[in-house]
Amino acid sequence: VPSELELIQTFVRATGAAPLVPAGPGDDAAVLAPSGASCVTVDALVEGVHFRRATASLEDIGHKALAVNLSDLAAMGARPRWCLVALGLPRGFRRSEARAMGRGLGGLARAAGVKVVGGNVTRAPGLSLTVTVGGEAPDTGLLLRSGARVGDALWVSGTLGDARLGLLLLESRGNGPGGLLRRHPRLARGTMGRQRRPTARVALGQALAGLATACIDLSDGLAQDAARLAMASRAQLHIRLGELPTSRALSAAIPEPGARNRFAAMGGEDYELLFTAPPDVATQVLRRGRRARVQVRKIGEVVWGRGTVLVDERGRPVRGVHGFQHFTR
Amino acid sequence: VPSELELIQTFVRATGAAPLVPAGPGDDAAVLAPSGASCVTVDALVEGVHFRRATASLEDIGHKALAVNLSDLAAMGARPRWCLVALGLPRGFRRSEARAMGRGLGGLARAAGVKVVGGNVTRAPGLSLTVTVGGEAPDTGLLLRSGARVGDALWVSGTLGDARLGLLLLESRGNGPGGLLRRHPRLARGTMGRQRRPTARVALGQALAGLATACIDLSDGLAQDAARLAMASRAQLHIRLGELPTSRALSAAIPEPGARNRFAAMGGEDYELLFTAPPDVATQVLRRGRRARVQVRKIGEVVWGRGTVLVDERGRPVRGVHGFQHFTR
């Protein structure tokens, strides 16, 4: 059985040496250089709850455990810098398997400028990976959930619903909605890739700091996360489902626009950013999106009230979309 | 089922409001005020591996999950400030149970000046509590494992072996070694308390910063952790088992000194500090121990070589103590 230090060093090597004052992994705690305001977050991936070994490789799991945390920092506008990796390993887990997780996490960490500074290894009933990520808060203003103001425009990055579609494909082991895998194998594999290896919008989050008024990352689906942003901002979000950005894959799988947009609004694990900004900075928002190489799209407005109102392609309020709440007063 | 935010708020309330710049739990990440060099560490407690519900209350588990992390920061000489709490909850886990863990963690956190700044909740096959703790690195010099120099004295805090004895008592459900529970119920309960609610030597660690040359906390037993400090310092630790500080409880359970000291050296979960300091600062070490209200005791020296040499009450090298390594060159 490899020792804790050996296993953690596997992850450390995958990201290179850390920006530590004097002490790295192998001491009782990691030491971080002095910093301005910082952001910290923790998220866990648990076998049988967040992934199954049948449909996700160990590299995928390592990647995703970091990505979901990077997404949280992106939603703050923060620059991720370091992480701690806590592994729960079932009996018989091999060092080569830990190395595979380290490769997946390390590849993303290098791309994001994140160093593994330490960790913990314990026996556990099932495989789990709990990652703590820290980073620099933006100088130009944090992106909180609570900053949306009446009159702001509501924006979202990327496309919605792909990861949910990918999960359906992975779990069905069949063809998926609309015979997608048979008709459009490349598109289908793309959605499975988004499910297994999500992209955190780290560059976009940093670019939006100081410009956007509020931000949240979409982990539980637009409808539910929009309700959280609305609640934190004590405002109402008016969302036009017809404006939701969706992929060619989702169009191929669900040709009917109304059904497709509902599916996209109830996605999950999109790891896109939902944010608000004053209406007069739309041009700048679009420019910063281009600079961060991600499409951003206006999908609604912040209005007086509470909760969210989702309207369909003809402007009629929609019910039955999970997370939908309507607390207008 | 209580929501993630509600559950984490349970822990937050147990410590009071956090020293955050503007954002608390409930946003995508916690925000920490600017700081000097800092220390971060993570440790997990897993049901069936680190505790059993039959012998530890939920309050105990909450306390211990924080204590083991505070011990790591103590070993760096750091001042703990914040923590993130990642909960893995089995099906059917109730909010009242989460509150009980929050009380245990919160009581210790308040005493140590630590605030819960955020966390994560997920379904898991068994109960687990993964805590990340951060704190201020000492201005006066970090306590690393690697700083021991030939000629330094070797010191340890508190008493050794009690938590191991407590575990035996808890697991035996009987009388324990030497009929301890029957003959000395108060002493026996004390050792069970040390097993369930360890004390991290946070004040002592801070007091030793700038004075001690190296430090490690004893989680896996003196013999094994001493070998780690020796390896990091590229030196040899010469340890006199006859000098190990042991409690009245351990004396009552194991009257024979040789056996008692071997037991103490192979303890585990002592969460005492093992540290080195130049021989001419012995008086100051004793004074700082008194100020931190914990006994400190000289148990050996740092000598030329590698690994550890443990000698018995007559000065003869001892074998068969776990963690013993003898790489003299």
mmCIF file of N, CA and C in Angstrom, chain B residues 51-123:
data_model
loop_
_atom_site.group_PDB
_atom_site.id
_atom_site.type_symbol
_atom_site.label_atom_id
_atom_site.label_comp_id
_atom_site.label_asym_id
_atom_site.label_seq_id
_atom_site.Cartn_x
_atom_site.Cartn_y
_atom_site.Cartn_z
ATOM 1 N N PHE B 51 -13.746 6.267 13.225
ATOM 2 C CA PHE B 51 -14.676 6.251 14.367
ATOM 3 C C PHE B 51 -15.797 5.271 14.080
ATOM 4 N N ARG B 52 -16.437 4.841 15.162
ATOM 5 C CA ARG B 52 -17.659 4.070 15.034
ATOM 6 C C ARG B 52 -18.720 4.769 15.859
ATOM 7 N N ARG B 53 -19.947 4.802 15.318
ATOM 8 C CA ARG B 53 -21.021 5.513 16.015
ATOM 9 C C ARG B 53 -21.333 4.865 17.357
ATOM 10 N N ALA B 54 -20.946 3.599 17.525
ATOM 11 C CA ALA B 54 -21.221 2.910 18.782
ATOM 12 C C ALA B 54 -20.379 3.478 19.925
ATOM 13 N N THR B 55 -19.210 4.016 19.608
ATOM 14 C CA THR B 55 -18.309 4.451 20.675
ATOM 15 C C THR B 55 -17.994 5.943 20.625
ATOM 16 N N ALA B 56 -18.500 6.648 19.636
ATOM 17 C CA ALA B 56 -18.267 8.097 19.572
ATOM 18 C C ALA B 56 -19.588 8.787 19.265
ATOM 19 N N SER B 57 -19.885 9.852 20.007
ATOM 20 C CA SER B 57 -21.097 10.619 19.719
ATOM 21 C C SER B 57 -20.850 11.512 18.511
ATOM 22 N N LEU B 58 -21.924 12.054 17.949
ATOM 23 C CA LEU B 58 -21.773 12.974 16.823
ATOM 24 C C LEU B 58 -21.026 14.237 17.245
ATOM 25 N N GLU B 59 -21.232 14.666 18.493
ATOM 26 C CA GLU B 59 -20.480 15.813 19.007
ATOM 27 C C GLU B 59 -18.983 15.482 19.032
ATOM 28 N N ASP B 60 -18.659 14.270 19.510
ATOM 29 C CA ASP B 60 -17.257 13.837 19.517
ATOM 30 C C ASP B 60 -16.650 13.903 18.116
ATOM 31 N N ILE B 61 -17.414 13.405 17.148
ATOM 32 C CA ILE B 61 -16.896 13.327 15.773
ATOM 33 C C ILE B 61 -16.642 14.729 15.224
ATOM 34 N N GLY B 62 -17.592 15.647 15.481
ATOM 35 C CA GLY B 62 -17.403 17.028 15.046
ATOM 36 C C GLY B 62 -16.178 17.658 15.690
ATOM 37 N N HIS B 63 -16.042 17.434 17.005
ATOM 38 C CA HIS B 63 -14.878 17.961 17.720
ATOM 39 C C HIS B 63 -13.588 17.417 17.130
ATOM 40 N N LYS B 64 -13.541 16.106 16.973
ATOM 41 C CA LYS B 64 -12.286 15.467 16.572
ATOM 42 C C LYS B 64 -11.874 15.850 15.150
ATOM 43 N N ALA B 65 -12.877 15.989 14.251
ATOM 44 C CA ALA B 65 -12.560 16.336 12.859
ATOM 45 C C ALA B 65 -11.839 17.679 12.792
ATOM 46 N N LEU B 66 -12.211 18.602 13.664
ATOM 47 C CA LEU B 66 -11.500 19.880 13.709
ATOM 48 C C LEU B 66 -10.182 19.740 14.468
ATOM 49 N N ALA B 67 -10.198 18.999 15.577
ATOM 50 C CA ALA B 67 -9.010 18.906 16.431
ATOM 51 C C ALA B 67 -7.805 18.344 15.676
ATOM 52 N N VAL B 68 -8.021 17.328 14.850
ATOM 53 C CA VAL B 68 -6.882 16.713 14.160
ATOM 54 C C VAL B 68 -6.255 17.707 13.178
ATOM 55 N N ASN B 69 -7.082 18.587 12.625
ATOM 56 C CA ASN B 69 -6.547 19.626 11.746
ATOM 57 C C ASN B 69 -5.853 20.731 12.531
ATOM 58 N N LEU B 70 -6.431 21.112 13.660
ATOM 59 C CA LEU B 70 -5.793 22.137 14.497
ATOM 60 C C LEU B 70 -4.418 21.649 14.948
ATOM 61 N N SER B 71 -4.320 20.349 15.191
ATOM 62 C CA SER B 71 -3.042 19.790 15.612
ATOM 63 C C SER B 71 -1.981 19.975 14.524
ATOM 64 N N ASP B 72 -2.388 19.814 13.266
ATOM 65 C CA ASP B 72 -1.438 20.031 12.171
ATOM 66 C C ASP B 72 -0.978 21.491 12.132
ATOM 67 N N LEU B 73 -1.912 22.415 12.325
ATOM 68 C CA LEU B 73 -1.506 23.835 12.327
ATOM 69 C C LEU B 73 -0.646 24.147 13.552
ATOM 70 N N ALA B 74 -0.986 23.524 14.689
ATOM 71 C CA ALA B 74 -0.173 23.729 15.900
ATOM 72 C C ALA B 74 1.274 23.331 15.631
ATOM 73 N N ALA B 75 1.451 22.235 14.893
ATOM 74 C CA ALA B 75 2.801 21.739 14.601
ATOM 75 C C ALA B 75 3.574 22.670 13.676
ATOM 76 N N MET B 76 2.897 23.625 13.043
ATOM 77 C CA MET B 76 3.571 24.632 12.213
ATOM 78 C C MET B 76 3.790 25.928 12.998
ATOM 79 N N GLY B 77 3.251 25.998 14.193
ATOM 80 C CA GLY B 77 3.296 27.239 14.960
ATOM 81 C C GLY B 77 2.272 28.250 14.490
ATOM 82 N N ALA B 78 1.285 27.799 13.713
ATOM 83 C CA ALA B 78 0.332 28.721 13.090
ATOM 84 C C ALA B 78 -0.846 29.009 14.019
ATOM 85 N N ARG B 79 -1.510 30.118 13.720
ATOM 86 C CA ARG B 79 -2.714 30.509 14.451
ATOM 87 C C ARG B 79 -3.932 30.203 13.586
ATOM 88 N N PRO B 80 -4.720 29.210 13.952
ATOM 89 C CA PRO B 80 -5.854 28.813 13.106
ATOM 90 C C PRO B 80 -6.914 29.901 13.061
ATOM 91 N N ARG B 81 -7.525 30.108 11.882
ATOM 92 C CA ARG B 81 -8.496 31.184 11.724
ATOM 93 C C ARG B 81 -9.813 30.761 11.093
ATOM 94 N N TRP B 82 -9.772 29.873 10.121
ATOM 95 C CA TRP B 82 -10.999 29.551 9.393
ATOM 96 C C TRP B 82 -11.010 28.074 9.026
ATOM 97 N N CYS B 83 -12.195 27.555 8.754
ATOM 98 C CA CYS B 83 -12.273 26.189 8.245
ATOM 99 C C CYS B 83 -13.434 26.032 7.279
ATOM 100 N N LEU B 84 -13.293 25.053 6.397
ATOM 101 C CA LEU B 84 -14.342 24.613 5.484
ATOM 102 C C LEU B 84 -14.731 23.200 5.888
ATOM 103 N N VAL B 85 -16.020 22.913 5.875
ATOM 104 C CA VAL B 85 -16.523 21.631 6.358
ATOM 105 C C VAL B 85 -17.195 20.884 5.205
ATOM 106 N N ALA B 86 -16.626 19.767 4.788
ATOM 107 C CA ALA B 86 -17.233 18.950 3.734
ATOM 108 C C ALA B 86 -17.827 17.701 4.379
ATOM 109 N N LEU B 87 -19.150 17.595 4.287
ATOM 110 C CA LEU B 87 -19.868 16.486 4.911
ATOM 111 C C LEU B 87 -20.247 15.440 3.876
ATOM 112 N N GLY B 88 -19.960 14.182 4.178
ATOM 113 C CA GLY B 88 -20.507 13.075 3.402
ATOM 114 C C GLY B 88 -21.550 12.394 4.272
ATOM 115 N N LEU B 89 -22.808 12.424 3.838
ATOM 116 C CA LEU B 89 -23.895 11.948 4.699
ATOM 117 C C LEU B 89 -24.578 10.723 4.106
ATOM 118 N N PRO B 90 -24.724 9.677 4.908
ATOM 119 C CA PRO B 90 -25.447 8.502 4.432
ATOM 120 C C PRO B 90 -26.945 8.802 4.331
ATOM 121 N N ARG B 91 -27.638 7.990 3.581
ATOM 122 C CA ARG B 91 -29.075 8.131 3.439
ATOM 123 C C ARG B 91 -29.738 8.145 4.820
ATOM 124 N N GLY B 92 -30.698 9.041 5.006
ATOM 125 C CA GLY B 92 -31.453 9.049 6.250
ATOM 126 C C GLY B 92 -30.817 9.868 7.365
ATOM 127 N N PHE B 93 -29.670 10.467 7.086
ATOM 128 C CA PHE B 93 -29.022 11.301 8.102
ATOM 129 C C PHE B 93 -29.900 12.530 8.353
ATOM 130 N N ARG B 94 -30.139 12.810 9.612
ATOM 131 C CA ARG B 94 -31.100 13.862 9.935
ATOM 132 C C ARG B 94 -30.423 15.189 10.262
ATOM 133 N N ARG B 95 -31.217 16.250 10.108
ATOM 134 C CA ARG B 95 -30.703 17.580 10.392
ATOM 135 C C ARG B 95 -30.241 17.693 11.852
ATOM 136 N N SER B 96 -30.991 17.053 12.743
ATOM 137 C CA SER B 96 -30.612 17.119 14.160
ATOM 138 C C SER B 96 -29.245 16.462 14.371
ATOM 139 N N GLU B 97 -28.947 15.454 13.582
ATOM 140 C CA GLU B 97 -27.639 14.809 13.693
ATOM 141 C C GLU B 97 -26.532 15.736 13.186
ATOM 142 N N ALA B 98 -26.827 16.436 12.096
ATOM 143 C CA ALA B 98 -25.848 17.400 11.592
ATOM 144 C C ALA B 98 -25.619 18.504 12.634
ATOM 145 N N ARG B 99 -26.708 18.920 13.286
ATOM 146 C CA ARG B 99 -26.558 19.948 14.323
ATOM 147 C C ARG B 99 -25.658 19.462 15.453
ATOM 148 N N ALA B 100 -25.791 18.178 15.802
ATOM 149 C CA ALA B 100 -24.953 17.629 16.873
ATOM 150 C C ALA B 100 -23.475 17.687 16.472
ATOM 151 N N MET B 101 -23.168 17.336 15.237
ATOM 152 C CA MET B 101 -21.776 17.445 14.777
ATOM 153 C C MET B 101 -21.326 18.899 14.798
ATOM 154 N N GLY B 102 -22.240 19.786 14.391
ATOM 155 C CA GLY B 102 -21.925 21.207 14.395
ATOM 156 C C GLY B 102 -21.623 21.715 15.798
ATOM 157 N N ARG B 103 -22.361 21.220 16.798
ATOM 158 C CA ARG B 103 -22.096 21.629 18.185
ATOM 159 C C ARG B 103 -20.696 21.200 18.616
ATOM 160 N N GLY B 104 -20.330 19.952 18.286
ATOM 161 C CA GLY B 104 -19.022 19.444 18.672
ATOM 162 C C GLY B 104 -17.901 20.223 18.001
ATOM 163 N N LEU B 105 -18.053 20.437 16.705
ATOM 164 C CA LEU B 105 -17.035 21.192 15.976
ATOM 165 C C LEU B 105 -17.025 22.646 16.433
ATOM 166 N N GLY B 106 -18.224 23.190 16.618
ATOM 167 C CA GLY B 106 -18.339 24.601 16.958
ATOM 168 C C GLY B 106 -17.768 24.938 18.322
ATOM 169 N N GLY B 107 -17.965 24.051 19.282
ATOM 170 C CA GLY B 107 -17.432 24.316 20.619
ATOM 171 C C GLY B 107 -15.920 24.465 20.580
ATOM 172 N N LEU B 108 -15.284 23.551 19.897
ATOM 173 C CA LEU B 108 -13.824 23.621 19.789
ATOM 174 C C LEU B 108 -13.399 24.823 18.949
ATOM 175 N N ALA B 109 -14.144 25.084 17.874
ATOM 176 C CA ALA B 109 -13.795 26.198 16.993
ATOM 177 C C ALA B 109 -13.839 27.522 17.753
ATOM 178 N N ARG B 110 -14.876 27.714 18.555
ATOM 179 C CA ARG B 110 -14.972 28.957 19.331
ATOM 180 C C ARG B 110 -13.777 29.086 20.271
ATOM 181 N N ALA B 111 -13.454 27.988 20.941
ATOM 182 C CA ALA B 111 -12.330 28.020 21.883
ATOM 183 C C ALA B 111 -11.023 28.340 21.173
ATOM 184 N N ALA B 112 -10.910 27.917 19.921
ATOM 185 C CA ALA B 112 -9.651 28.095 19.189
ATOM 186 C C ALA B 112 -9.655 29.347 18.320
ATOM 187 N N GLY B 113 -10.775 30.090 18.298
ATOM 188 C CA GLY B 113 -10.836 31.295 17.471
ATOM 189 C C GLY B 113 -10.970 31.006 15.989
ATOM 190 N N VAL B 114 -11.589 29.879 15.659
ATOM 191 C CA VAL B 114 -11.741 29.460 14.261
ATOM 192 C C VAL B 114 -13.190 29.667 13.819
ATOM 193 N N LYS B 115 -13.377 30.205 12.601
ATOM 194 C CA LYS B 115 -14.715 30.392 12.058
ATOM 195 C C LYS B 115 -14.962 29.432 10.899
ATOM 196 N N VAL B 116 -16.165 28.862 10.842
ATOM 197 C CA VAL B 116 -16.564 28.085 9.669
ATOM 198 C C VAL B 116 -16.949 29.087 8.580
ATOM 199 N N VAL B 117 -16.257 29.044 7.447
ATOM 200 C CA VAL B 117 -16.523 30.028 6.392
ATOM 201 C C VAL B 117 -17.256 29.423 5.204
ATOM 202 N N GLY B 118 -17.482 28.120 5.217
ATOM 203 C CA GLY B 118 -18.202 27.508 4.107
ATOM 204 C C GLY B 118 -18.091 26.006 4.173
ATOM 205 N N GLY B 119 -18.587 25.349 3.120
ATOM 206 C CA GLY B 119 -18.510 23.901 3.116
ATOM 207 C C GLY B 119 -19.247 23.293 1.958
ATOM 208 N N ASN B 120 -19.476 22.014 2.080
ATOM 209 C CA ASN B 120 -20.083 21.230 1.020
ATOM 210 C C ASN B 120 -20.789 20.050 1.662
ATOM 211 N N VAL B 121 -21.930 19.664 1.101
ATOM 212 C CA VAL B 121 -22.653 18.508 1.617
ATOM 213 C C VAL B 121 -22.953 17.574 0.457
ATOM 214 N N THR B 122 -22.670 16.310 0.643
ATOM 215 C CA THR B 122 -22.987 15.344 -0.398
ATOM 216 C C THR B 122 -23.473 14.047 0.233
ATOM 217 N N ARG B 123 -24.293 13.327 -0.507
ATOM 218 C CA ARG B 123 -24.646 11.965 -0.143
ATOM 219 C C ARG B 123 -23.377 11.115 -0.213
#
